[in-house]
């Protein structure tokens, strides 16, 4: 309880903090939801996780605001905390905006190679979200799925198989190499992952193995050959006996323990796998597990009973030993009772009649129908069922009587000559039955078998003629049919009565009865207008009818895979994947063979203490070790000595002594390191060497730690890409290449009561602050009176930091004055709103910056440009291709158009038809690189920057400017 209270307190604290967060963090006063996006960039890990949960909830509802947090998530994808990396990817994939599809794709690819299996699991979940957002990314996602399928972590297996089922369920070839691994990992995968994998492997097995449902099957999984045939035997029978594939047996063997799972979905998944894949004599092992599930909740019972009912139809004796488990209980819901009696109809019937006495009318009706099914399916009990149903005709409950009549009618059609007494008994009970369907069934029986009741039928018809107009439509139809049949068999007694009934029906309001009456009249009462059809009236009306087949509602459900939604609904649901038929010939089983790479054992790797030992297996080719190892140690010593010369407080003697000890300690190591591993190890080791040298520790303990650290660095270099410690170029601002003279209206003279204002961007570093954009304002007085105390109000509408110009005490009529000011737009194109005031009035104005004015130009060499551009790829890169006329393309025009829309510096280029520009954002100093590559007749514009939103906006502006040449 205390733990829950603590969590609630933490959540409330974080939400309260969101509500009071200053708007200066984001520059949007009217949208407090965005505060979470800024909060995600700082704070503790626990607070970040809470904020990410908050953003996942609201990202789809406020997509435009969530887009502004993309750069924050990109940084969080490289956070040391695996939970933060996974949360960032989860939030990023929850923003359902097509514009960030490339960013999501690159984030998923990076997360798929993450060291943390939890992050890789999150990447697998993100695959499904990206595929639903943009199905065109299918091929790229398949590459990621193929990589994740090779993952050996049980945490990842279920998620990646789910992604496989969603994106490319037909790509069975991706499963071949991973089939045995998935079978072996199945027991250790989480429960819902087990369900997904089992269903996938069921479909896979139906395409790769031949059917085990053969009489000549041999199930000794270790036998290589069942028997040898003689030439004579081969001539008689060319077919070979079935021998189960070892991989087929592997799947059955590894899923069998899961029948003991606590999760009902897992048990159901294994049961359907055995039902569709296992030999028939092995199906008995799933019965006990399925019966165990009947003790669960009613929702579980409903699904399990549906599947048991389907199984019982095909294998009637499968659940007979557990018949007591299907007895109906008083506490069962109606739908559970109904399913139980339907299952029992295939097992036993002796006690089904007792359920008819139930007060639940729907259940009683279902029981009677089950008795009818039992009588049809089990010929030995047909008479018993029929006699029991006849006894129900005396029941006081009309519902029971009506349902019994309907079922008896269907049963009597199978052997009508042997049950004439039952027909007579039902005819005598006709007056006491009021349910229309039951009355219609009795009339149909009397008409169909009127020769068995030659005296009773006319009497019943006379009674019905008197009440014809008051009967239900379904009863009227049967009265007309009975009259017609009696007319043909006993015309003397019923001729006038039949004509009377036909005349009544001729004017009935129901068109079906009216048309049927007119047709029968012309058929059985010939006249001068009757055609040749009347000669065949007896053959038409008295033709024998085929007996109906009473079958369970689950008879046709076996066409769907058990345990699926389609089987439950008895209709193909969206996304249902059909099971294929068994192949006639088994495909090549060698496709599932995987090369086994023998791991090379490295010596002990200790993180900090020599006694903390953990053996680690690394996979890389064997190469000559000693020269490369010595080269590695020599480079490490060089770094030691180089650093010591730059830190006077570190004694030379101590450094050399430390280097010597490390070299001596590692002299006899037998590593097998390829060149790339040596380079990566050196890169990782450099940072830690610098730390220890600065600390100037040279003790035996330090030597042991450094040796263990060397082992650790080699291990890290072999497992993942080396950690890079980037050295950024100096981003010193240079003079602008182009300064536009265009001014923008800030305040019109009519709105400002004679005071007008215009502003322009000077593209110079702001003297009021390094993060501010420099602007120049021109204020004019168009009135005939002087304006006093012109200033900017201290109350601003947004959270931007604005450096106000000094108040103008007096502006004479028809005079103008130019002042400068600075605005920190926080690298956003959101307008800066403020009040421009005079002594008497206040006017709300706003400055809307173009994205190109939020930059400062910088200079760098072409090599530095290429190097920095290589670091800003993937999700930090935006590009577009445009078509240009060759005669309008020149270096001067390209440079002029680009610098006219963006304050960038021109980088000298040694390559023809490639133009480069560089700048940095004013507020954060983030690097912005622009390149235009002319490829006749196209031009490729590329923007590289960490500010992805700014990059996409700048790309549109540069594209418009260059294309307009």
PDB file of N, CA and C in Angstrom, residues 236-282:
ATOM      1  N   UNK A 236       3.693 -53.950 -55.726  1.00  0.00           N
ATOM      2  CA  UNK A 236       2.330 -53.970 -55.212  1.00  0.00           C
ATOM      3  C   UNK A 236       1.935 -52.615 -54.642  1.00  0.00           C
ATOM      4  N   UNK A 237       2.830 -52.023 -53.870  1.00  0.00           N
ATOM      5  CA  UNK A 237       2.530 -50.750 -53.212  1.00  0.00           C
ATOM      6  C   UNK A 237       3.751 -49.852 -53.282  1.00  0.00           C
ATOM      7  N   UNK A 238       3.624 -48.792 -54.046  1.00  0.00           N
ATOM      8  CA  UNK A 238       4.770 -47.895 -54.225  1.00  0.00           C
ATOM      9  C   UNK A 238       4.871 -46.866 -53.097  1.00  0.00           C
ATOM     10  N   UNK A 239       3.852 -46.730 -52.251  1.00  0.00           N
ATOM     11  CA  UNK A 239       3.876 -45.705 -51.202  1.00  0.00           C
ATOM     12  C   UNK A 239       4.783 -46.124 -50.057  1.00  0.00           C
ATOM     13  N   UNK A 240       5.466 -45.135 -49.513  1.00  0.00           N
ATOM     14  CA  UNK A 240       6.348 -45.382 -48.384  1.00  0.00           C
ATOM     15  C   UNK A 240       5.634 -45.025 -47.091  1.00  0.00           C
ATOM     16  N   UNK A 241       5.965 -45.708 -45.999  1.00  0.00           N
ATOM     17  CA  UNK A 241       5.316 -45.381 -44.727  1.00  0.00           C
ATOM     18  C   UNK A 241       5.759 -44.010 -44.232  1.00  0.00           C
ATOM     19  N   UNK A 242       4.865 -43.393 -43.492  1.00  0.00           N
ATOM     20  CA  UNK A 242       5.154 -42.069 -42.956  1.00  0.00           C
ATOM     21  C   UNK A 242       6.098 -42.172 -41.757  1.00  0.00           C
ATOM     22  N   UNK A 243       7.130 -41.345 -41.778  1.00  0.00           N
ATOM     23  CA  UNK A 243       8.054 -41.230 -40.640  1.00  0.00           C
ATOM     24  C   UNK A 243       8.084 -39.760 -40.254  1.00  0.00           C
ATOM     25  N   UNK A 244       7.764 -39.466 -39.018  1.00  0.00           N
ATOM     26  CA  UNK A 244       7.659 -38.078 -38.596  1.00  0.00           C
ATOM     27  C   UNK A 244       8.998 -37.373 -38.690  1.00  0.00           C
ATOM     28  N   UNK A 245       8.967 -36.146 -39.213  1.00  0.00           N
ATOM     29  CA  UNK A 245      10.167 -35.327 -39.326  1.00  0.00           C
ATOM     30  C   UNK A 245      10.666 -34.963 -37.922  1.00  0.00           C
ATOM     31  N   UNK A 246      11.972 -35.007 -37.687  1.00  0.00           N
ATOM     32  CA  UNK A 246      12.495 -34.649 -36.343  1.00  0.00           C
ATOM     33  C   UNK A 246      12.112 -33.241 -35.914  1.00  0.00           C
ATOM     34  N   UNK A 247      12.044 -32.304 -36.875  1.00  0.00           N
ATOM     35  CA  UNK A 247      11.647 -30.942 -36.518  1.00  0.00           C
ATOM     36  C   UNK A 247      10.169 -30.882 -36.147  1.00  0.00           C
ATOM     37  N   UNK A 248       9.375 -31.725 -36.780  1.00  0.00           N
ATOM     38  CA  UNK A 248       7.957 -31.820 -36.412  1.00  0.00           C
ATOM     39  C   UNK A 248       7.820 -32.335 -34.973  1.00  0.00           C
ATOM     40  N   UNK A 249       8.567 -33.364 -34.659  1.00  0.00           N
ATOM     41  CA  UNK A 249       8.549 -33.914 -33.308  1.00  0.00           C
ATOM     42  C   UNK A 249       9.115 -32.915 -32.307  1.00  0.00           C
ATOM     43  N   UNK A 250      10.120 -32.135 -32.709  1.00  0.00           N
ATOM     44  CA  UNK A 250      10.703 -31.120 -31.819  1.00  0.00           C
ATOM     45  C   UNK A 250       9.640 -30.123 -31.382  1.00  0.00           C
ATOM     46  N   UNK A 251       8.798 -29.692 -32.306  1.00  0.00           N
ATOM     47  CA  UNK A 251       7.746 -28.729 -31.966  1.00  0.00           C
ATOM     48  C   UNK A 251       6.747 -29.336 -30.994  1.00  0.00           C
ATOM     49  N   UNK A 252       6.322 -30.561 -31.250  1.00  0.00           N
ATOM     50  CA  UNK A 252       5.356 -31.198 -30.351  1.00  0.00           C
ATOM     51  C   UNK A 252       5.955 -31.441 -28.975  1.00  0.00           C
ATOM     52  N   UNK A 253       7.219 -31.848 -28.941  1.00  0.00           N
ATOM     53  CA  UNK A 253       7.858 -32.148 -27.664  1.00  0.00           C
ATOM     54  C   UNK A 253       8.068 -30.892 -26.830  1.00  0.00           C
ATOM     55  N   UNK A 254       8.444 -29.786 -27.462  1.00  0.00           N
ATOM     56  CA  UNK A 254       8.740 -28.563 -26.710  1.00  0.00           C
ATOM     57  C   UNK A 254       7.491 -27.796 -26.299  1.00  0.00           C
ATOM     58  N   UNK A 255       6.363 -28.051 -26.951  1.00  0.00           N
ATOM     59  CA  UNK A 255       5.133 -27.373 -26.539  1.00  0.00           C
ATOM     60  C   UNK A 255       4.342 -28.165 -25.507  1.00  0.00           C
ATOM     61  N   UNK A 256       4.605 -29.431 -25.383  1.00  0.00           N
ATOM     62  CA  UNK A 256       3.852 -30.272 -24.455  1.00  0.00           C
ATOM     63  C   UNK A 256       3.932 -29.774 -23.008  1.00  0.00           C
ATOM     64  N   UNK A 257       5.094 -29.356 -22.487  1.00  0.00           N
ATOM     65  CA  UNK A 257       5.119 -28.861 -21.095  1.00  0.00           C
ATOM     66  C   UNK A 257       4.247 -27.634 -20.868  1.00  0.00           C
ATOM     67  N   UNK A 258       3.951 -26.885 -21.925  1.00  0.00           N
ATOM     68  CA  UNK A 258       3.157 -25.673 -21.761  1.00  0.00           C
ATOM     69  C   UNK A 258       1.686 -25.975 -21.486  1.00  0.00           C
ATOM     70  N   UNK A 259       1.297 -27.230 -21.595  1.00  0.00           N
ATOM     71  CA  UNK A 259      -0.075 -27.584 -21.214  1.00  0.00           C
ATOM     72  C   UNK A 259      -0.313 -27.393 -19.718  1.00  0.00           C
ATOM     73  N   UNK A 260       0.764 -27.291 -18.957  1.00  0.00           N
ATOM     74  CA  UNK A 260       0.654 -27.060 -17.509  1.00  0.00           C
ATOM     75  C   UNK A 260       0.717 -25.574 -17.164  1.00  0.00           C
ATOM     76  N   UNK A 261       0.693 -24.714 -18.159  1.00  0.00           N
ATOM     77  CA  UNK A 261       0.819 -23.275 -17.925  1.00  0.00           C
ATOM     78  C   UNK A 261      -0.370 -22.744 -17.128  1.00  0.00           C
ATOM     79  N   UNK A 262      -0.109 -21.692 -16.372  1.00  0.00           N
ATOM     80  CA  UNK A 262      -1.185 -21.033 -15.630  1.00  0.00           C
ATOM     81  C   UNK A 262      -2.050 -20.187 -16.545  1.00  0.00           C
ATOM     82  N   UNK A 263      -1.491 -19.780 -17.677  1.00  0.00           N
ATOM     83  CA  UNK A 263      -2.205 -18.906 -18.598  1.00  0.00           C
ATOM     84  C   UNK A 263      -3.113 -19.738 -19.494  1.00  0.00           C
ATOM     85  N   UNK A 264      -4.399 -19.436 -19.472  1.00  0.00           N
ATOM     86  CA  UNK A 264      -5.356 -20.226 -20.251  1.00  0.00           C
ATOM     87  C   UNK A 264      -5.137 -20.072 -21.752  1.00  0.00           C
ATOM     88  N   UNK A 265      -4.676 -18.903 -22.198  1.00  0.00           N
ATOM     89  CA  UNK A 265      -4.432 -18.698 -23.624  1.00  0.00           C
ATOM     90  C   UNK A 265      -3.301 -19.591 -24.115  1.00  0.00           C
ATOM     91  N   UNK A 266      -2.289 -19.785 -23.277  1.00  0.00           N
ATOM     92  CA  UNK A 266      -1.179 -20.666 -23.660  1.00  0.00           C
ATOM     93  C   UNK A 266      -1.665 -22.102 -23.788  1.00  0.00           C
ATOM     94  N   UNK A 267      -2.456 -22.560 -22.824  1.00  0.00           N
ATOM     95  CA  UNK A 267      -2.981 -23.928 -22.878  1.00  0.00           C
ATOM     96  C   UNK A 267      -3.847 -24.113 -24.119  1.00  0.00           C
ATOM     97  N   UNK A 268      -4.671 -23.120 -24.416  1.00  0.00           N
ATOM     98  CA  UNK A 268      -5.535 -23.213 -25.592  1.00  0.00           C
ATOM     99  C   UNK A 268      -4.711 -23.216 -26.867  1.00  0.00           C
ATOM    100  N   UNK A 269      -3.624 -22.423 -26.905  1.00  0.00           N
ATOM    101  CA  UNK A 269      -2.766 -22.384 -28.088  1.00  0.00           C
ATOM    102  C   UNK A 269      -2.081 -23.731 -28.321  1.00  0.00           C
ATOM    103  N   UNK A 270      -1.582 -24.337 -27.239  1.00  0.00           N
ATOM    104  CA  UNK A 270      -0.938 -25.649 -27.385  1.00  0.00           C
ATOM    105  C   UNK A 270      -1.963 -26.697 -27.814  1.00  0.00           C
ATOM    106  N   UNK A 271      -3.166 -26.603 -27.285  1.00  0.00           N
ATOM    107  CA  UNK A 271      -4.206 -27.577 -27.632  1.00  0.00           C
ATOM    108  C   UNK A 271      -4.547 -27.500 -29.115  1.00  0.00           C
ATOM    109  N   UNK A 272      -4.705 -26.292 -29.630  1.00  0.00           N
ATOM    110  CA  UNK A 272      -5.011 -26.180 -31.059  1.00  0.00           C
ATOM    111  C   UNK A 272      -3.834 -26.625 -31.909  1.00  0.00           C
ATOM    112  N   UNK A 273      -2.599 -26.417 -31.419  1.00  0.00           N
ATOM    113  CA  UNK A 273      -1.440 -26.900 -32.163  1.00  0.00           C
ATOM    114  C   UNK A 273      -1.464 -28.425 -32.265  1.00  0.00           C
ATOM    115  N   UNK A 274      -1.732 -29.108 -31.156  1.00  0.00           N
ATOM    116  CA  UNK A 274      -1.813 -30.570 -31.191  1.00  0.00           C
ATOM    117  C   UNK A 274      -2.980 -31.036 -32.065  1.00  0.00           C
ATOM    118  N   UNK A 275      -4.080 -30.318 -32.002  1.00  0.00           N
ATOM    119  CA  UNK A 275      -5.244 -30.725 -32.791  1.00  0.00           C
ATOM    120  C   UNK A 275      -4.935 -30.665 -34.295  1.00  0.00           C
ATOM    121  N   UNK A 276      -4.195 -29.645 -34.709  1.00  0.00           N
ATOM    122  CA  UNK A 276      -3.920 -29.452 -36.133  1.00  0.00           C
ATOM    123  C   UNK A 276      -2.640 -30.140 -36.605  1.00  0.00           C
ATOM    124  N   UNK A 277      -1.755 -30.536 -35.674  1.00  0.00           N
ATOM    125  CA  UNK A 277      -0.448 -31.052 -36.094  1.00  0.00           C
ATOM    126  C   UNK A 277      -0.129 -32.450 -35.582  1.00  0.00           C
ATOM    127  N   UNK A 278      -0.668 -32.835 -34.446  1.00  0.00           N
ATOM    128  CA  UNK A 278      -0.238 -34.080 -33.811  1.00  0.00           C
ATOM    129  C   UNK A 278      -0.942 -35.288 -34.418  1.00  0.00           C
ATOM    130  N   UNK A 279      -0.314 -36.451 -34.336  1.00  0.00           N
ATOM    131  CA  UNK A 279      -0.999 -37.691 -34.723  1.00  0.00           C
ATOM    132  C   UNK A 279      -2.249 -37.885 -33.860  1.00  0.00           C
ATOM    133  N   UNK A 280      -3.241 -38.541 -34.401  1.00  0.00           N
ATOM    134  CA  UNK A 280      -4.532 -38.638 -33.728  1.00  0.00           C
ATOM    135  C   UNK A 280      -4.458 -39.399 -32.408  1.00  0.00           C
ATOM    136  N   UNK A 281      -3.537 -40.350 -32.326  1.00  0.00           N
ATOM    137  CA  UNK A 281      -3.467 -41.127 -31.084  1.00  0.00           C
ATOM    138  C   UNK A 281      -2.802 -40.339 -29.961  1.00  0.00           C
ATOM    139  N   UNK A 282      -2.248 -39.166 -30.242  1.00  0.00           N
ATOM    140  CA  UNK A 282      -1.617 -38.346 -29.207  1.00  0.00           C
ATOM    141  C   UNK A 282      -2.514 -37.214 -28.726  1.00  0.00           C
TER     142      UNK A 282
END
